[in-house]
Structures are given as C-alpha cells and as structure tokens.
Coordinates of C-alpha atoms and ligand atoms in Angstrom, one line a residue:
X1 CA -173.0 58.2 -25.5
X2 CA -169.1 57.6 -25.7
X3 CA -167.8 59.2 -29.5
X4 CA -164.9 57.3 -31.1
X5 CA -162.9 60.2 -32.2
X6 CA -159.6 61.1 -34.4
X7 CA -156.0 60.5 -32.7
X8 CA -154.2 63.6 -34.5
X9 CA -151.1 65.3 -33.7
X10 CA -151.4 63.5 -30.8
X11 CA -154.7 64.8 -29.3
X12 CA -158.1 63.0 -29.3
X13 CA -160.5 65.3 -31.4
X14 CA -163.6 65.3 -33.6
X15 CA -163.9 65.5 -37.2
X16 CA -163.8 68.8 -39.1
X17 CA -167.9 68.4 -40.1
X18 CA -168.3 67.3 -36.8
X19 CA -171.0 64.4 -38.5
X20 CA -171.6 60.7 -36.5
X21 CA -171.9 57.7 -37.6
X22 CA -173.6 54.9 -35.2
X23 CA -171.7 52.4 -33.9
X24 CA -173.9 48.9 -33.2
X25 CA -173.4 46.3 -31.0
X26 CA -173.9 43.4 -33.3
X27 CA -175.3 40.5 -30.3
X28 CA -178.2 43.0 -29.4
X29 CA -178.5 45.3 -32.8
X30 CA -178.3 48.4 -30.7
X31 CA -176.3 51.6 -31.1
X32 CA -174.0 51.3 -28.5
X33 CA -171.2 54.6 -29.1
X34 CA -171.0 57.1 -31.9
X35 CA -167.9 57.3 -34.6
X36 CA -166.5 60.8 -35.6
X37 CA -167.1 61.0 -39.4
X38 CA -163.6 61.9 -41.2
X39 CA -163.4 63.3 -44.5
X40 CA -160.4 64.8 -46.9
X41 CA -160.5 67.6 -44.4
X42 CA -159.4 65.0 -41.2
X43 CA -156.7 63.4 -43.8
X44 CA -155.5 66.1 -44.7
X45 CA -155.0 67.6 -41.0
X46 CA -153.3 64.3 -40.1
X47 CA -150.9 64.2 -43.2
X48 CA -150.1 67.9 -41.8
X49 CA -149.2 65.9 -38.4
X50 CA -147.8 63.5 -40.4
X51 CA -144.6 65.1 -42.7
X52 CA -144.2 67.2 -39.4
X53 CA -143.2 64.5 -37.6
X54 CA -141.4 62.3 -40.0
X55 CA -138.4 64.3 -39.4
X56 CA -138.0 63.5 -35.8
X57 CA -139.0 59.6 -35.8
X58 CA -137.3 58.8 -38.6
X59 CA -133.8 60.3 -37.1
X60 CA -134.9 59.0 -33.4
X61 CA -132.6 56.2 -32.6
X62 CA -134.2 52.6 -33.7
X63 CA -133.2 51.6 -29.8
X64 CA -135.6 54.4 -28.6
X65 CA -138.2 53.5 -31.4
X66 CA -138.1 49.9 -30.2
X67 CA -138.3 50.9 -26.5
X68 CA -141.2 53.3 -27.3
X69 CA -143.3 50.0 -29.0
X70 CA -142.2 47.7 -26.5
X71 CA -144.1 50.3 -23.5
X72 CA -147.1 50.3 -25.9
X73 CA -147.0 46.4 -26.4
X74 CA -146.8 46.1 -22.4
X75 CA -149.9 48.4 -22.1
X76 CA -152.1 46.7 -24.5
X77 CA -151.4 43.3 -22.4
X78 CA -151.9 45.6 -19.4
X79 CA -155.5 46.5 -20.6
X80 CA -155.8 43.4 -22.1
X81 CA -159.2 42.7 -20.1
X82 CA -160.9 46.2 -21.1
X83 CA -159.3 45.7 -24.6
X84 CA -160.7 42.4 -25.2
X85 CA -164.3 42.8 -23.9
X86 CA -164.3 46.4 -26.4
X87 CA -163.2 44.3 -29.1
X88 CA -165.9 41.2 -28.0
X89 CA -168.8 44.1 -27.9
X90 CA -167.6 46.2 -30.9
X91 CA -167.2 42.5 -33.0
X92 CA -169.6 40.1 -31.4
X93 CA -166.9 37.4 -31.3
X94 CA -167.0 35.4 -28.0
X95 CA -164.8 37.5 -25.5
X96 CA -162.6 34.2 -24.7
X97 CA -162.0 34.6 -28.0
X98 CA -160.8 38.2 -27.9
X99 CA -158.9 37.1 -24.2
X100 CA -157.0 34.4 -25.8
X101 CA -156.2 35.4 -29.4
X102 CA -156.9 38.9 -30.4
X103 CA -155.5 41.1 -28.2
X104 CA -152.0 38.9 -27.4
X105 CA -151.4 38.6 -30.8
X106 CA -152.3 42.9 -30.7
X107 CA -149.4 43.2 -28.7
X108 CA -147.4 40.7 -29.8
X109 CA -147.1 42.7 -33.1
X110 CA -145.9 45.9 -31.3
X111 CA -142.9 43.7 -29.3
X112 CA -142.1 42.2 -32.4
X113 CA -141.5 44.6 -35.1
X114 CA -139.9 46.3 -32.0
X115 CA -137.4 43.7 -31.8
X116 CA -137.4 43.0 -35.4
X117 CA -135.8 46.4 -36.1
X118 CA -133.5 45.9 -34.3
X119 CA -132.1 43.1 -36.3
X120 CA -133.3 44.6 -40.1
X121 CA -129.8 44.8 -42.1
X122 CA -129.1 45.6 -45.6
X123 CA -127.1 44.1 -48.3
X124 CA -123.9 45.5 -49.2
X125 CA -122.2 44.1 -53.0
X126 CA -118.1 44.4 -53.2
X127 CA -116.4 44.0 -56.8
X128 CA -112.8 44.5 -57.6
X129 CA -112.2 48.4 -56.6
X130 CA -115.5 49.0 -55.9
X131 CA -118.1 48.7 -53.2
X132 CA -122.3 48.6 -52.7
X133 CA -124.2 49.2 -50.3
X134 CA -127.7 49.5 -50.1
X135 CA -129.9 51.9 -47.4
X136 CA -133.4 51.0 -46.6
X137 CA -134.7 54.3 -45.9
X138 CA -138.2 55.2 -44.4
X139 CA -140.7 56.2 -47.4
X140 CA -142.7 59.0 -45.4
X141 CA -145.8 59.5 -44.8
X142 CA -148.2 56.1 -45.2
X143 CA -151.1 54.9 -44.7
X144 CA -153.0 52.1 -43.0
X145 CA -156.1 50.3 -44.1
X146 CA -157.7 47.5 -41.8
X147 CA -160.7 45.2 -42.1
X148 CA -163.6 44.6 -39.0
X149 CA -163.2 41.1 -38.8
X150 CA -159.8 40.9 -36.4
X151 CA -159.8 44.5 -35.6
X152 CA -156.6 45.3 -33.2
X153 CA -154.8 42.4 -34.5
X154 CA -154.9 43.2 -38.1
X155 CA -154.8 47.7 -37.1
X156 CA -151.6 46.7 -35.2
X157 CA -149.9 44.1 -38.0
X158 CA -149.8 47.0 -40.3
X159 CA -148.6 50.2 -37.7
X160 CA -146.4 48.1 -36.3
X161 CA -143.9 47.8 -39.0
X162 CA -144.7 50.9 -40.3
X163 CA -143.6 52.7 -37.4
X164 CA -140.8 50.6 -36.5
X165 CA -139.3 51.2 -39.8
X166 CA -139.4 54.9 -39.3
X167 CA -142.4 56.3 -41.2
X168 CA -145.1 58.3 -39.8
X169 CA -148.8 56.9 -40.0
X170 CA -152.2 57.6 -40.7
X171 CA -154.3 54.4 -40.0
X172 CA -158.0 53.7 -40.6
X173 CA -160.0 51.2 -39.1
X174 CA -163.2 49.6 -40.1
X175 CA -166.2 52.0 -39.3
X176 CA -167.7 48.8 -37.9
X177 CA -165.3 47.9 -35.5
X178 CA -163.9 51.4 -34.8
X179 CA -163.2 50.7 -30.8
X180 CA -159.6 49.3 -29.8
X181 CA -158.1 51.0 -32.4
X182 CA -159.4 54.2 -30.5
X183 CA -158.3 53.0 -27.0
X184 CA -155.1 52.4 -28.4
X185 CA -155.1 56.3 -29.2
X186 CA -154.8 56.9 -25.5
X187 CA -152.3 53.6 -24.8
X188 CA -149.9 55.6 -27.6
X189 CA -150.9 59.1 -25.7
X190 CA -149.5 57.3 -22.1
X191 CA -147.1 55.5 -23.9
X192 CA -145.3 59.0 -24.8
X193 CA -145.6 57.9 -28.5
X194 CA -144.4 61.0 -29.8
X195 CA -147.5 63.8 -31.2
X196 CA -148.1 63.2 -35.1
X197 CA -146.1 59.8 -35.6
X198 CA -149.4 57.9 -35.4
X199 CA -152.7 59.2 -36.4
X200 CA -156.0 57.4 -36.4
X201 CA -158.3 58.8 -38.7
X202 CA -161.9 57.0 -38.1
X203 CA -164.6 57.3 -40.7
X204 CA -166.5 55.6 -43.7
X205 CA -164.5 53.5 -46.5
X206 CA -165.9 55.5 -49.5
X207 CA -165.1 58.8 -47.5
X208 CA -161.9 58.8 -45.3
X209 CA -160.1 55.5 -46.8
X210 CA -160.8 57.2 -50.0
X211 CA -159.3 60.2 -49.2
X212 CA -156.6 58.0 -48.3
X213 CA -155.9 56.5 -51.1
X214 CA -155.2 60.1 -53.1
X215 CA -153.8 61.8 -51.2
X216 CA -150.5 62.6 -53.0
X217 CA -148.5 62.8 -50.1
X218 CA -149.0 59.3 -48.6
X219 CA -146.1 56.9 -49.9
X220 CA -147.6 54.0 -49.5
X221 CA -151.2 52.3 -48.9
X222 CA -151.1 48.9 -46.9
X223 CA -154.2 47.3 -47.4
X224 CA -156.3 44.9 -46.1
X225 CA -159.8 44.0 -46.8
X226 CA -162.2 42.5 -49.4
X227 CA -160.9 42.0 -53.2
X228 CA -163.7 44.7 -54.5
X229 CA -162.0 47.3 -52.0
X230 CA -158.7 46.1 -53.0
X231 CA -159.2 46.7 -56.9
X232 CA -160.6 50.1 -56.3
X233 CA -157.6 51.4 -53.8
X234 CA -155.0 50.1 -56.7
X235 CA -156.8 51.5 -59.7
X236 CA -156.5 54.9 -57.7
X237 CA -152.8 54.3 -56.2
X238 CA -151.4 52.6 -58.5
X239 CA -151.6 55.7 -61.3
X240 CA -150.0 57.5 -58.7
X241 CA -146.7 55.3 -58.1
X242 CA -147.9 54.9 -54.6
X243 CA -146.4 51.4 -53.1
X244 CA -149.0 49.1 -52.3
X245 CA -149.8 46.3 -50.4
X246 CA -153.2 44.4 -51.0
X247 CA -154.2 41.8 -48.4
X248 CA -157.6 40.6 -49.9
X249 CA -160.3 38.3 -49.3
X250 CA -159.9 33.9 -49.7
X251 CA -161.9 31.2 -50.2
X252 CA -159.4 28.5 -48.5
X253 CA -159.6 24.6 -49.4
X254 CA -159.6 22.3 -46.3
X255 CA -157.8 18.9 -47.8
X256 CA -158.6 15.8 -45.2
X257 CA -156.6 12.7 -46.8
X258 CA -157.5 9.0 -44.9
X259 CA -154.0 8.5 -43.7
X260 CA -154.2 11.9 -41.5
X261 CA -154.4 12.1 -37.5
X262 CA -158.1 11.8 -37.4
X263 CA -158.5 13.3 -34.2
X264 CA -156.4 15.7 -34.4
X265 CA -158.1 17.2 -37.8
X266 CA -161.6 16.4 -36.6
X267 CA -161.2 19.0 -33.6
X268 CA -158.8 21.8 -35.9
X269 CA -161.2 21.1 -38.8
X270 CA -164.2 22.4 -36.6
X271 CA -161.7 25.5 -35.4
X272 CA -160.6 26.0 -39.0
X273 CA -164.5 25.9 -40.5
X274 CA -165.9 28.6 -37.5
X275 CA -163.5 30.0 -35.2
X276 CA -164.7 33.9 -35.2
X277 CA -168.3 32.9 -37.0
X278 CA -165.9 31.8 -40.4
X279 CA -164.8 35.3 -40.3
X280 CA -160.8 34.7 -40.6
X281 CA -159.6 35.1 -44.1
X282 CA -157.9 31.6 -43.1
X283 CA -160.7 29.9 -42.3
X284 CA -161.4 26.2 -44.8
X285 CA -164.5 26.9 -46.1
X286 CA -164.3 24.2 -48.8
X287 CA -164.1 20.7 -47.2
X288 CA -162.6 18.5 -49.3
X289 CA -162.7 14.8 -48.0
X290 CA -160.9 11.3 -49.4
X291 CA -164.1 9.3 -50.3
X292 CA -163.1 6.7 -48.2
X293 CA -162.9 8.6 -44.7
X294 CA -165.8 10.9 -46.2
X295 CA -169.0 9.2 -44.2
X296 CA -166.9 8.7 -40.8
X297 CA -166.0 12.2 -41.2
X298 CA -169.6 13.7 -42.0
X299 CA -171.3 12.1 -39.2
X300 CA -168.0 12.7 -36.8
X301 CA -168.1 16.0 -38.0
X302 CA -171.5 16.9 -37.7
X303 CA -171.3 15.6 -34.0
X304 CA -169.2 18.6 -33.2
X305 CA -170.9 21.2 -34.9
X306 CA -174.3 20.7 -33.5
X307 CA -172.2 20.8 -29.9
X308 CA -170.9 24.5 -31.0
X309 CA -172.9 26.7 -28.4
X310 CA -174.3 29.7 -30.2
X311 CA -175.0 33.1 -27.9
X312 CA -173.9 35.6 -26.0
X313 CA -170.3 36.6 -27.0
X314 CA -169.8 37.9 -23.3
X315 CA -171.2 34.3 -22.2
X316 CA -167.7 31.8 -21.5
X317 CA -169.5 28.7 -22.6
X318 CA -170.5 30.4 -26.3
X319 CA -168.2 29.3 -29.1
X320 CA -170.1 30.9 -32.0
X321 CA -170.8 34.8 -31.5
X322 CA -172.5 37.4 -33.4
X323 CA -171.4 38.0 -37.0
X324 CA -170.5 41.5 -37.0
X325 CA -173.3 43.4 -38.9
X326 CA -176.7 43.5 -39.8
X327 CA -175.7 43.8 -43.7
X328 CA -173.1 40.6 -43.2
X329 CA -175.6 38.7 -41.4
X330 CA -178.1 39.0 -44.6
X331 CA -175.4 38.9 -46.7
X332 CA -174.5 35.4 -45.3
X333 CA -178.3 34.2 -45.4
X334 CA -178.5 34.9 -48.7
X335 CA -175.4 32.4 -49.5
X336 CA -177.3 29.9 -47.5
X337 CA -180.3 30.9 -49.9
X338 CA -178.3 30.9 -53.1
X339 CA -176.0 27.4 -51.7
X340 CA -180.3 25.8 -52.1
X341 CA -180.5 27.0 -55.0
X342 CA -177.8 25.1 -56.4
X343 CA -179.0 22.4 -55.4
X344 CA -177.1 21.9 -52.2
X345 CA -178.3 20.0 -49.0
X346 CA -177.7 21.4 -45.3
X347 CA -176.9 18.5 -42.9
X348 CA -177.1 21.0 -40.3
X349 CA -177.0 25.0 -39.0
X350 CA -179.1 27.2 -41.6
X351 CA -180.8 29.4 -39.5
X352 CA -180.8 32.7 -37.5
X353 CA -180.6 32.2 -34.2
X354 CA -182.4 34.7 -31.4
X355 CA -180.6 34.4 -27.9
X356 CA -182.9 35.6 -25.0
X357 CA -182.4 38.5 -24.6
X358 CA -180.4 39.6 -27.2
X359 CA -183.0 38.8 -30.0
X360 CA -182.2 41.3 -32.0
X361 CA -178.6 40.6 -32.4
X362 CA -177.1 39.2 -35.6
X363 CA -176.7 35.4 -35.1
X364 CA -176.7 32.4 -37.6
X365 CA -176.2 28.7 -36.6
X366 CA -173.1 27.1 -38.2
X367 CA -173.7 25.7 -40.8
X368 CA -172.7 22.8 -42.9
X369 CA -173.6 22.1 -47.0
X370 CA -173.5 18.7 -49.1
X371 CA -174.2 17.5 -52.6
X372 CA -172.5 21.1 -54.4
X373 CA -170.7 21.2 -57.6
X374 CA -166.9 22.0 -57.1
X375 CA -167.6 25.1 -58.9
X376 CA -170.5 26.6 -58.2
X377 CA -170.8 30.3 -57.2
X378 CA -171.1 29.0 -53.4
X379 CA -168.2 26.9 -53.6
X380 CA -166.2 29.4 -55.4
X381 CA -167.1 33.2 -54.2
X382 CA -166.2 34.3 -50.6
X383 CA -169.0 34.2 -47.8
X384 CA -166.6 34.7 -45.1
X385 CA -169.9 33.5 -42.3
X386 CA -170.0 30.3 -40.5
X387 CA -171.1 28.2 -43.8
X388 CA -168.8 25.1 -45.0
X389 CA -169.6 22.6 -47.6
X390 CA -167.9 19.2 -47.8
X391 CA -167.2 18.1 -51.1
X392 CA -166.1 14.1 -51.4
X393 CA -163.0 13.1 -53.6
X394 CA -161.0 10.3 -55.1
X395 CA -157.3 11.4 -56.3
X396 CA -154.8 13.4 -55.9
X397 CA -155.6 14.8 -59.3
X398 CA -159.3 15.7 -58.7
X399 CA -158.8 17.7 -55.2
X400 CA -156.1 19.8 -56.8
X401 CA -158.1 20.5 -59.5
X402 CA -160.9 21.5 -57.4
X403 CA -158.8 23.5 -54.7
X404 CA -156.9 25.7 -57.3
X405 CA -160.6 26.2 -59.2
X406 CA -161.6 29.7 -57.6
X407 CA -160.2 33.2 -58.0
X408 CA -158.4 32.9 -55.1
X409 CA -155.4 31.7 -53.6
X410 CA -155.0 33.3 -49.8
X411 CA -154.4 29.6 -47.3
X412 CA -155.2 26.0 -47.7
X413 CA -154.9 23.0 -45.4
X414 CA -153.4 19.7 -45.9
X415 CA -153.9 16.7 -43.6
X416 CA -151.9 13.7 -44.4
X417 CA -149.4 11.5 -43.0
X418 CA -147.6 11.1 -46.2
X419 CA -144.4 13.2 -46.4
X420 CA -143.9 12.9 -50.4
X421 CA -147.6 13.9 -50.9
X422 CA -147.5 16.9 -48.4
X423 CA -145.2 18.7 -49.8
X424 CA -146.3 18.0 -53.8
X425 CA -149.4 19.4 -52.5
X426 CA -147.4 22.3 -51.0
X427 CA -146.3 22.9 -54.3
X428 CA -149.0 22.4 -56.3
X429 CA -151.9 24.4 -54.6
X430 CA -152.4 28.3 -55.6
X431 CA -152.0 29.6 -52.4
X432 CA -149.6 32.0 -50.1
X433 CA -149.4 29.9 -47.0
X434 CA -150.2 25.9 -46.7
X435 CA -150.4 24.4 -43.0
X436 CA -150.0 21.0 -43.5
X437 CA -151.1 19.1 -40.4
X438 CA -152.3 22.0 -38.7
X439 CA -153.9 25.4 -38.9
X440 CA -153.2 28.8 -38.2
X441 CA -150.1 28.1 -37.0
X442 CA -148.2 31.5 -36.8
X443 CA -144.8 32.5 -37.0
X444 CA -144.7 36.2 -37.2
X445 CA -141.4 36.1 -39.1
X446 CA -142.4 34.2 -42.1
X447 CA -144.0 35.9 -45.1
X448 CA -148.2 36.7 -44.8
X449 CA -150.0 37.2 -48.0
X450 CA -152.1 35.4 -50.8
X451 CA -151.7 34.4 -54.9
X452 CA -154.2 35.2 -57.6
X453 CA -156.7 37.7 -56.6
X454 CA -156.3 37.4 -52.6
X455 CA -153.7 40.1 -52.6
X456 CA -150.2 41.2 -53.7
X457 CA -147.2 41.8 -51.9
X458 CA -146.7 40.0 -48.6
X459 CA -146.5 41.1 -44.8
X460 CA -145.1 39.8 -42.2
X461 CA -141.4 39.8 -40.7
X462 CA -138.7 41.6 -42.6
X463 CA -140.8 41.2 -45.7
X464 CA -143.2 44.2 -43.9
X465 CA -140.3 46.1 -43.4
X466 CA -139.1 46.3 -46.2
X467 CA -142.1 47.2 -47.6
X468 CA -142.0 50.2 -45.4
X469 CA -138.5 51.0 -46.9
X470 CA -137.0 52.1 -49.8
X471 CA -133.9 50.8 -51.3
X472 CA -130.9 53.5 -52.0
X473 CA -128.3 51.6 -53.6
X474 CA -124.5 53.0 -53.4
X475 CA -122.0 52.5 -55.4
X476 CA -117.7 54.0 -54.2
X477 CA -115.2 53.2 -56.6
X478 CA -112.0 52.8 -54.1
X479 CA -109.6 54.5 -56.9
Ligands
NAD1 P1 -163.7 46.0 -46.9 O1 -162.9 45.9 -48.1 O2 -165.2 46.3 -47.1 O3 -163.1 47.1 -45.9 C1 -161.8 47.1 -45.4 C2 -161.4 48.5 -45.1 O4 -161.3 49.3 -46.2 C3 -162.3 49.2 -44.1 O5 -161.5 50.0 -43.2 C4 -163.1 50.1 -45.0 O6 -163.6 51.2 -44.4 C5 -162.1 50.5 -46.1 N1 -162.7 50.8 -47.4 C6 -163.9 50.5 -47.9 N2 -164.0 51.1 -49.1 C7 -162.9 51.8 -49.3 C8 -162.5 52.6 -50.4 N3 -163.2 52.8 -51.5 N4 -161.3 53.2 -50.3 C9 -160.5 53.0 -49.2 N5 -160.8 52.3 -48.2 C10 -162.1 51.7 -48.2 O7 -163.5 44.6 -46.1 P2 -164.2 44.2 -44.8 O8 -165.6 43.9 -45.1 O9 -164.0 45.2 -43.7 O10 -163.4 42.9 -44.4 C11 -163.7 41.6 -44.9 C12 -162.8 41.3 -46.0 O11 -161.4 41.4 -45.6 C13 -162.9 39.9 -46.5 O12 -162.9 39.8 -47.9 C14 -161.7 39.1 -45.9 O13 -161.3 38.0 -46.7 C15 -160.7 40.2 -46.0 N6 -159.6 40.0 -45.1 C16 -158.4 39.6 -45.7 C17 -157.3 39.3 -44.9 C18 -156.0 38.9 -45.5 O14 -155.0 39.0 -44.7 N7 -155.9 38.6 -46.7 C19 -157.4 39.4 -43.5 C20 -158.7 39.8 -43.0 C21 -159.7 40.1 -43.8

C-alpha cells in the first residue's frame, strides 16, 4: 500500500517515528494508502530545511521565482487528470468536480501569485527635505495550515503567495485528504523548485499542526480550517507575536428577494446549497425567501434537489459524492437529528444513502429543512454537509436581522434586481464577501476572508502578499 510521506529538503521521506496513519476512501470506507505520522521531530527537521534555504530564495530574482511557479502551475494542469481523480478518491467529491474546479483553480494559484509578484510595489512618502520609503521584506520561515474539504485548491492559495513573496514554507494538509498535496511534492521535485524552500510535513492536527504552531522559528501561521482549530492556533501564536492569518468556518445566508432572475437563482441556489456535499465554506446554508416567491420557490426548488444524482464520485452523471469521513458523515446526521428536534420538517433528503457497491461509503441524500426558528442551534452553528433550511420572510428589516444573527460572518448571497437595495444589503450584512446576483464568483485579486468569528486577516491578491511581508519603513533626510 502507497505511504504519503514528508517532502523535506527536497527529498520524499518518512517520519522520524516512522508511525502510519490510514488513509480512507470515503465512497467505499476502505483504507486505501497510508500517511507518514509527523511529529515536532519532522517540524523541526523541515524548519532546519527551512532557515537554510531562506537565504537563497529570498535573494533569487522575483523573475526566476515567478518562472519557477509558473513550470509548477503548468505541471499541475499537465497532471491535471491524475490530480483530479487523487483528489475525487482522497475527498469523495464527484471527479467532474475535481476536473473542472479544483485542480484549475490549483494551478491557477501558482500562475497567479507568480505574476502577481511581479507587479507587488511599495509605498514611498516624500516631505520637504526628506524622503520614505517602505520595503516589504520576506518574514522567514512560515507556515501553512489547510482544511480537507478543497484540498489542492486551498494547500496551493496559501504556498503560493508565501513562496512568491520570498519565504520558505512548511505546509500541512489535512490528514484526511493528505494526497495531491503529496503528488505535488514530486511536481515541485521536477519542477526544480529548489531543496528546502517548500516542505510538506503530513500528519495529525493535534500532533504536527501543533507543533507548528510553537515552533519559535516559524514567522507566521496562515490558517485555514474550523473556528475551534482557529481559537486554539491563536491562543498559542498569538503569545508568541507570531503573524497570523485565521480563515475559519461560515454559516452563509442565501437572500432570494421576488424581483430577482428566477431562473437564474433557482439553478445557482441549488449549486450554492450542495456543490462539494455543502462542504465549501461559501456554500448558503440558510435560505432565506420573500414570502411572496417562498411557495413557487419550495416546490421549484425541491424539483431540483430530488433530480441531484447521489453515488459514485468516479461516476460522470453523480452530482452529490461522498462527504469526506466517517466522523463528518455522523456528525452531519446528527444535525439532521438535532434540526427534528427543533421542531423542523424535512421536505426532502434525510437519509444515508448505500450505492451498490460502495455500501459502505459515507453518503447522505441532500437535504432540505422547513418550519425552523431563525435562531436555533441548526440555523445558527456550522454543519458544513448537504443540509439547508429555508426560512420565509417579509422585510428588509427582518432578513437582516436574521442573516447577521449567528457568530459568523464568512459569505452571503443576495438576489435582487433592485440596485439601491443590493448594495444597502452589501453594506448592511456581517460578512467578508457578498455576491449579489451570483455565487462564487472569483476574482483572485480581490480580498478573501470573513467578519466576526469566520476569521481574521484576509487572503487573496496583494492583500496575501503582504501578509507574507513585513514593512521596513525608511526615512533620508536630503540635508
Ligand atoms: P480543522 O480545523 O479540523 O482542520 C484544519 C487543519 O488544521 C487540518 O490540517 C488539521 O490537521 C489542522 N489542525 C487540527 N487541529 C490542529 C491544532 N490543534 N493545531 C494545529 N493544526 C490543527 O478543519 P477541517 O475539518 O479540516 O475543515 C473544515 C472547516 O474549515 C470548516 O469549519 C470550514 O468552514 C472551514 N473552512 C474555512 C474556509 C475559509 O476560507 N474561511 C475554507 C475552507 C474550509
């Protein structure tokens, strides 16, 4: 069996302990591959690799930085077949999935922070006599933390502009989704990515992320994952004067106002509610619905979700994979437990679902929830499955209220033809991005991130690198 091992100093290796943890396939439950166990021993080794390289990438001209990234972006669209159906098996996402979104967007992170670089700039200050200007140096050594549910996407947001900016690495992925980010070891390896300026360190959160987090050489911690994880990395970094960027979990309004392009938001709205099982931190888990286009939309709505085809993630016609783990999968059943509880009423999904022949894989039927309170646990705490609920309301007033009413404040969705109220809701919802008349629209140059407890600090564009910088002001006086 195939062991996902550490990318240090530029060689493929095993962990110090030499312990394995199993890797599962989640649309048949089997152990598929074995992941090399890292503890503060690995982290340490790859810090060593680390500060030895800084020296060299940091001074290496940004042109030969950029044309380094740009080889490795071309390679991961090279592979992007093998890469995509690692990523489907490792994830249980449907592979057209992987095809289409995941691994472009892998390397489209990679050719842009390549290019970005080359257009970063710095502010200078003149006064009378006198002149500022300010450097945006490298920090070091940093580190990477990434998530399971968009694996190579997310890994490759955060090395990306880490590297382009001149740091040196050391980057974990989620010991559930540990493959792409170790076949992107060998793409760096062929790509002639120089030994020590990226290392991938694989292993458990507690364990190797932890170790991570205090080491005292690593700079800077970019982070992204649940809000639990989040809090626990800061109350250890922080202390430490570490810099820190927290990308953390959502619990995104979907707003749906009569006057909007019904069938336009009808198809996104079913995109936006279970693309990737409801796994996107993006994804509009709360429905929120004008009362007056609220029955068209249920039964219009419901229409579409019964079509969604639930299965095999390597079969083309499945639109609703795996979720990716046993402990997610009962994690999300007991939402759709707690969401009865509460007095809520499915109109449709519910239920595991048991493929033949992959029966014991991790499957649950979308699934769509009436007749909630606004506030209740399941309409306010993060399930992050293929679960909606679709709440009905009357004013402007009342859906605000009821969108700003959780914890967090990661993405929402507006749909309205109505240009004054589009962007007072802009305005008025707690959130770090708002589509309006669309969804999960990307421009990789505009600033990533979430209010209130979905993060701090914001990726993305120039905003990433100058997080991966540190301002040196100076000051001449002329005479
Ligand atoms: P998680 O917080 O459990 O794990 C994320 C990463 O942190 C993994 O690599 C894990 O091994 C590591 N980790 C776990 N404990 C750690 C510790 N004590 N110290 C250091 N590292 C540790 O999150 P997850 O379950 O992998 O991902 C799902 C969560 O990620 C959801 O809450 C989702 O909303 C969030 N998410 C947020 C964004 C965003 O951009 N805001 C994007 C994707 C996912």
């Amino acid at each position: 069996m195939i062991e996902i091992q550490n990318y240090i100093n530029g060689e493929l290796i095993s962990a110090v302990e030499g312990g394995q943890l199993d890797n599962i396939n989640p649309a048949t439950g089997e152990v598929y591959a074995k992941v090399t166990d890292s503890g503060k021993d690995d982290i340490e080794n790859a810090y060593q690799a680390a500060k030895a390289a800084f020296n060299g990438w940091s001074e290496t001209p940004i042109s030969e930085r950029s044309r380094i990234m740009m080889r490795i972006a071309d390679m991961i669209e090279k592979n992007l077949d093998e890469l995509a159906l690692a990523e489907s098996i490792d994830n249980g996402k449907p592979l057209t999935l992987a095809k289409k979104v995941d691994i472009p967007r892998a390397s489209a992170n990679f050719r842009f922070f390549a290019n970005a670089i080359t257009q970063f700039a710095s502010e200078s200050h003149s006064g009378p006599g006198n002149i500022n200007y300010t450097l945006r140096e490298p920090l070091g050594v940093v580190g990477c933390i990434s998530p399971w549910n968009l694996p190579l996407y997310l890994f490759t947001w955060k090395i990306a502009p880490a590297l382009a900016a001149g740091n040196t690495v050391i980057a974990k992925p989620s010991e559930v989704t540990p493959m792409t980010a170790f076949l992107l070891s060998q793409i760096c390896i062929d790509a002639g990515l120089p030994s020590g300026v990226l290392n991938i360190v694989h292993g458990l959160g507690h364990k190797t992320g932890d170790a991570m987090s205090r080491h005292p050489g690593i700079k800077a911690i970019s982070f992204t994952g649940s809000t639990k994880v989040g809090s626990q990395i800061a109350s250890i970094a922080a202390p430490m004067f570490k810099k820190l960027s927290l990308e953390l979990g959502g619990k995104n309004p979907n707003i749906i106002f009569a006057d909007c392009d019904y069938d336009k938001m009808l198809k996104t709205t079913v995109r936006s509610s279970f693309a990737n099982q409801g796994q996107i931190c993006l994804c509009g888990s709360r429905i929120f619905v004008e009362r007056k286009l609220y029955e068209k939309f249920r039964s219009d709505f419901l229409v579409k979700v019964k079509e969604l085809k639930v299965g095999d993630p390597l079969d083309d016609a499945t639109k609703i994979g795996a979720v990716v783990s046993k402990a997610h999968f009962e994690k999300i059943l007991s939402y759709i437990k707690l969401a009865k509880q509460e007095g809520g009423r499915i109109l449709c999904g519910g239920n595991t679902v048991h493929p033949e022949g992959n029966e014991n894989g991790y499957y649950i039927e979308p699934t769509v929830i009436v007749d909630l309170p606004y506030n209740c646990r399941t309409n306010t705490e993060e399930i992050f499955g293929p679960v909606v609920t679709l709440t009905p309301f009357d004013t402007e007033e009342d859906v605000i209220k009821m969108a700003n009413c959780t914890e967090y404040g990661l993405s929402t969705t507006v749909w309205t033809s109505n240009l004054n109220r589009a962007h007072q809701f802009a305005k008025k919802i707690d959130a770090g991005i708002v589509w309006i008349n669309t969804w999960l629209l990307r421009d990789l140059r505009t600033p990533f991130g979430g209010t209130k407890n979905s993060g701090v600090g914001r990726e993305g564009g120039f905003e990433a690198l100058r997080f991966f910088t540190e301002p040196k002001n100076v000051c001449i006086e002329f005479e």
